[in-house]
Amino acid sequence: MAGPNGHIVNLGLWQENSMHLLVGLLTGSDATCRLQAVRCLHELSHSPHTSVASACLPASPYLLTYLSGQSTKFTELCLYTLGNLCPDSVVKEKLLAQGIVPALASCLENQRHNLAVVEAVGFTLSQLLQANNAAEKIIPMVLASSLPSHLLSVLTPDPKFGLGPAIECAWCIHYLTCSMKDHRVLLAQGALLQCSSLLVSLGGAVAEGNKEEGMELLICPLLRCVGNLLSSCPLTDLSAQMGDVRIVVALCALLQAFLHTQPALARESAWVLNNLTAHSRALCSALLTLNLVPGLIQLLPFSQGINTMILRVLANIAHNKKDFCVQLAHRGLLSALCATLKMADQEMVTLSMDVLFMLVVSSPQVAEEFVKQGGLSLLEATQYNSEGEIRQRATHLLEHHLLS
């Protein structure tokens, strides 16, 4: 994403002392000349030529200085210019040394009600966080600053904020979470609760048929943030960090809404649902209590990694409690497993066998129902048509839990 288009730069700019002249205009007392100079720099920052970023280095300290207290348009152009220059490794190191992280933190704090500037700060920071050495050098600086708390404050369901700033800030949080394993700083600042709360709001809007343009660009980083943050969240803190059970309702709504139009986003939703149910019996119970399981079972025929993730979610539910297994059987999972056991996808067959085992051993009534649905002949066919572990599991089920 680039900033707003600037003016076309004259080739004469590359004559001797041209950058010196441009910096002179940028630092002069004439406001109109300063604005034209930063527009020229912004246009230059779009250049595909690798030498251009380094050529703009003399202007970088002034671009950083001007982040504190200029007009909105001027500040925006400075930010987008810096963001476009950030990917160059030489420029990035120079900007870090010149204090770009505290400059962005100060700018975001002072301009937090100016949405255009907030969005531009998010863009510039996201470019910085995608550097190869971000985890070692940049992220510790960002976490030690006020940036995370201000970024999270933009993730609000309040429609007055608009999607643009929230999208940029959500991607920044995503780059922070995916580049490190220890998320305690972000968890302490309420990142998991903030991201999941916004997902609940967006899931509710999607369920009502409101798909605002660009909404998926916000949903995607939020899903990844929640999925990654869960790995560091202590189980004892999960309920406080996640809010209430509405998160599973939202995830199921997103799954259904994007299944055909954005299957990758549906898969991300299923991934987060898997992570949640692996950690929380209460959320597994909520899927049953709120009657969301039949909708999940209907997704088992879908490919693109969605069905395997859904089957893992159902396995998480079954693993928690024998009574949950009985409820899953009553909601139609046995007949669905009869279909998935015939699939060519070996991962699906293996997962199906795992879930079937938990259901069959949970209750004699479930085992009896499976037999009524033709389970014996299905497992016998699996014995003959499969190899290795799948064959052994089919044999074990037959000999120890069904035929006996």
Coordinates of C-alpha atoms in Angstrom, one line a residue, residues 69-301:
G69 CA 3.3 19.3 14.5
Q70 CA 2.7 20.1 10.9
S71 CA -0.5 20.1 8.8
T72 CA -2.2 16.7 8.3
K73 CA -1.3 16.5 4.6
F74 CA 2.3 17.4 5.3
T75 CA 2.6 14.8 8.1
E76 CA 0.9 12.2 6.0
L77 CA 3.3 12.7 3.1
C78 CA 6.3 12.5 5.5
L79 CA 5.0 9.2 7.0
Y80 CA 4.2 7.6 3.6
T81 CA 7.6 8.7 2.3
L82 CA 9.4 7.1 5.3
G83 CA 7.3 4.0 4.9
N84 CA 8.2 3.6 1.2
L85 CA 11.9 4.1 2.1
C86 CA 11.9 1.6 5.0
P87 CA 12.3 -1.6 3.0
D88 CA 15.8 -0.5 2.0
S89 CA 18.2 -2.1 4.6
V90 CA 20.6 0.8 4.6
V91 CA 17.9 3.4 5.0
K92 CA 16.1 1.3 7.6
E93 CA 19.3 1.1 9.8
K94 CA 19.8 4.8 9.5
L95 CA 16.1 5.5 10.4
L96 CA 16.4 3.3 13.5
A97 CA 19.5 5.2 14.6
Q98 CA 17.7 8.5 14.0
G99 CA 14.9 7.4 16.3
I100 CA 12.0 6.5 13.9
V101 CA 10.4 4.2 16.6
P102 CA 10.0 6.9 19.3
A103 CA 9.1 9.5 16.5
L104 CA 6.2 7.2 15.4
A105 CA 5.1 6.6 19.0
S106 CA 5.0 10.3 19.7
C107 CA 3.2 11.0 16.4
L108 CA 0.6 8.4 17.1
E109 CA 0.1 9.6 20.6
N110 CA -0.3 13.3 19.6
Q111 CA -2.4 12.6 16.5
R112 CA -4.5 9.7 17.7
H113 CA -7.7 11.5 16.8
N114 CA -6.5 12.3 13.3
L115 CA -7.5 9.2 11.3
A116 CA -5.5 10.0 8.2
V117 CA -2.3 10.3 10.2
V118 CA -3.1 7.2 12.4
E119 CA -3.5 5.2 9.2
A120 CA -0.2 6.6 7.8
V121 CA 1.7 5.7 11.0
G122 CA 0.3 2.2 10.8
F123 CA 1.5 1.9 7.2
T124 CA 5.0 3.1 8.1
L125 CA 5.3 0.9 11.1
S126 CA 4.1 -2.2 9.3
Q127 CA 6.8 -1.6 6.7
L128 CA 9.4 -1.4 9.5
L129 CA 8.1 -4.5 11.2
Q130 CA 8.5 -6.6 8.0
A131 CA 12.3 -6.3 8.0
N132 CA 14.3 -9.5 8.2
N133 CA 15.9 -8.5 11.5
A134 CA 12.7 -7.2 13.0
A135 CA 12.5 -9.8 15.8
E136 CA 16.0 -9.1 17.1
K137 CA 16.3 -5.4 16.7
I138 CA 13.0 -3.6 15.9
I139 CA 10.3 -5.4 17.8
P140 CA 12.0 -5.0 21.3
M141 CA 12.2 -1.2 20.6
V142 CA 8.5 -1.2 19.6
L143 CA 7.4 -3.2 22.6
A144 CA 9.3 -0.9 24.9
S145 CA 7.5 2.2 23.5
S146 CA 4.0 3.4 23.8
L147 CA 3.2 2.1 20.3
P148 CA 1.4 -1.2 21.2
S149 CA -1.1 0.4 23.5
H150 CA -1.9 3.1 21.0
L151 CA -2.2 0.6 18.1
L152 CA -4.6 -1.5 20.2
S153 CA -6.7 1.6 21.0
V154 CA -7.4 1.9 17.3
L155 CA -8.9 -1.6 17.2
T156 CA -12.3 -0.5 18.3
P157 CA -15.8 -1.5 17.0
D158 CA -16.7 2.2 16.9
P159 CA -17.7 2.9 13.3
K160 CA -16.4 6.5 13.5
F161 CA -12.8 5.2 13.3
G162 CA -13.3 3.7 9.8
L163 CA -11.6 0.6 8.6
G164 CA -8.4 2.1 7.1
P165 CA -6.6 3.0 10.4
A166 CA -7.8 -0.3 12.1
I167 CA -6.6 -2.4 9.2
E168 CA -3.1 -0.9 9.3
C169 CA -2.8 -1.1 13.1
A170 CA -4.1 -4.7 13.1
W171 CA -1.4 -5.7 10.6
C172 CA 1.2 -4.1 12.9
I173 CA -0.1 -6.2 15.8
H174 CA 0.0 -9.2 13.6
Y175 CA 3.7 -8.6 12.6
L176 CA 4.5 -8.3 16.3
T177 CA 2.8 -11.5 17.3
C178 CA 4.1 -13.7 14.4
S179 CA 7.7 -12.6 14.9
M180 CA 8.1 -13.6 18.5
K181 CA 7.1 -16.5 20.8
D182 CA 6.7 -14.6 24.1
H183 CA 3.6 -12.5 23.9
R184 CA 3.4 -11.5 27.6
V185 CA 3.8 -7.8 26.9
L186 CA 1.0 -7.7 24.4
L187 CA -1.2 -10.0 26.6
A188 CA -0.7 -7.6 29.6
Q189 CA -1.9 -4.7 27.5
G190 CA -5.1 -6.6 26.6
A191 CA -4.2 -7.5 23.0
L192 CA -6.1 -10.8 23.0
L193 CA -9.2 -9.2 24.5
Q194 CA -9.1 -6.3 22.1
C195 CA -8.6 -8.4 19.0
S196 CA -11.2 -11.0 20.0
S197 CA -13.7 -8.2 20.9
L198 CA -13.4 -6.7 17.5
L199 CA -13.7 -10.1 15.8
V200 CA -17.0 -10.6 17.8
S201 CA -18.2 -7.3 16.5
L202 CA -17.2 -8.0 12.9
G203 CA -18.6 -11.6 13.0
G204 CA -22.0 -10.1 14.2
A205 CA -22.0 -7.7 11.3
V206 CA -21.1 -10.4 8.8
A207 CA -23.9 -12.7 10.2
E208 CA -26.4 -9.9 9.5
G209 CA -25.2 -9.7 5.9
N210 CA -23.1 -6.5 6.4
K211 CA -19.9 -7.1 4.5
E212 CA -18.3 -3.7 4.2
E213 CA -15.7 -3.3 1.5
G214 CA -12.2 -4.1 2.8
M215 CA -13.6 -5.9 5.9
E216 CA -11.6 -9.0 5.1
L217 CA -8.4 -7.0 5.2
L218 CA -9.2 -6.3 8.9
I219 CA -10.5 -9.8 9.8
C220 CA -7.4 -11.6 8.4
P221 CA -4.8 -10.0 10.7
L222 CA -7.2 -10.1 13.7
L223 CA -7.6 -13.9 13.3
R224 CA -3.9 -14.4 13.1
C225 CA -3.3 -12.2 16.1
V226 CA -5.8 -14.2 18.2
G227 CA -4.4 -17.5 17.0
N228 CA -0.9 -16.6 17.8
L229 CA -1.6 -14.9 21.1
L230 CA -3.4 -18.0 22.4
S231 CA -0.2 -19.9 22.4
S232 CA 1.2 -17.7 25.2
C233 CA -2.0 -17.2 27.2
P234 CA -2.1 -19.2 30.4
L235 CA -5.1 -21.4 30.6
T236 CA -6.1 -19.8 33.9
D237 CA -6.3 -16.4 32.2
L238 CA -8.1 -17.5 29.0
S239 CA -11.6 -16.6 30.0
A240 CA -10.6 -13.1 31.2
Q241 CA -8.5 -12.5 28.1
M242 CA -11.1 -13.8 25.6
G243 CA -14.2 -12.3 27.0
D244 CA -17.4 -14.4 26.7
V245 CA -18.4 -17.3 24.4
R246 CA -19.5 -15.0 21.6
I247 CA -16.1 -15.4 20.0
V248 CA -17.1 -18.9 18.8
V249 CA -20.3 -17.6 17.4
A250 CA -18.4 -15.0 15.5
L251 CA -15.8 -17.5 14.2
C252 CA -18.6 -19.8 12.9
A253 CA -20.3 -16.8 11.2
L254 CA -17.0 -15.9 9.5
L255 CA -16.5 -19.5 8.4
Q256 CA -19.9 -19.7 6.8
A257 CA -19.7 -16.2 5.2
F258 CA -16.3 -16.6 3.5
L259 CA -16.4 -20.3 2.7
H260 CA -17.1 -19.8 -1.0
T261 CA -15.8 -16.3 -1.7
Q262 CA -12.6 -16.3 0.5
P263 CA -11.8 -19.9 1.5
A264 CA -8.4 -18.8 2.9
L265 CA -10.1 -16.6 5.4
A266 CA -12.6 -19.4 6.2
R267 CA -9.6 -21.6 6.9
E268 CA -8.0 -19.0 9.2
S269 CA -11.3 -18.8 11.1
A270 CA -11.3 -22.6 11.5
W271 CA -7.6 -22.5 12.7
V272 CA -8.5 -20.0 15.4
L273 CA -11.5 -22.1 16.4
N274 CA -9.2 -25.1 16.7
N275 CA -6.8 -23.2 18.9
L276 CA -9.6 -22.0 21.1
T277 CA -11.2 -25.4 21.6
A278 CA -7.9 -27.0 22.2
H279 CA -7.5 -24.7 25.2
S280 CA -11.0 -24.3 26.6
R281 CA -13.6 -26.8 27.7
A282 CA -16.0 -23.9 28.2
L283 CA -15.8 -22.9 24.5
C284 CA -16.2 -26.6 23.5
S285 CA -19.3 -26.7 25.6
A286 CA -20.5 -23.4 24.0
L287 CA -20.4 -24.9 20.5
L288 CA -22.7 -27.7 21.7
T289 CA -25.0 -25.5 23.8
L290 CA -25.4 -22.9 21.1
N291 CA -26.1 -25.6 18.5
L292 CA -23.2 -24.6 16.3
V293 CA -21.9 -28.1 15.8
P294 CA -24.4 -29.1 13.0
G295 CA -23.1 -26.2 10.9
L296 CA -19.5 -27.3 11.4
I297 CA -20.4 -30.9 10.5
Q298 CA -21.8 -29.6 7.2
L299 CA -18.4 -28.2 6.3
L300 CA -16.6 -31.6 6.4
P301 CA -17.0 -32.2 2.7

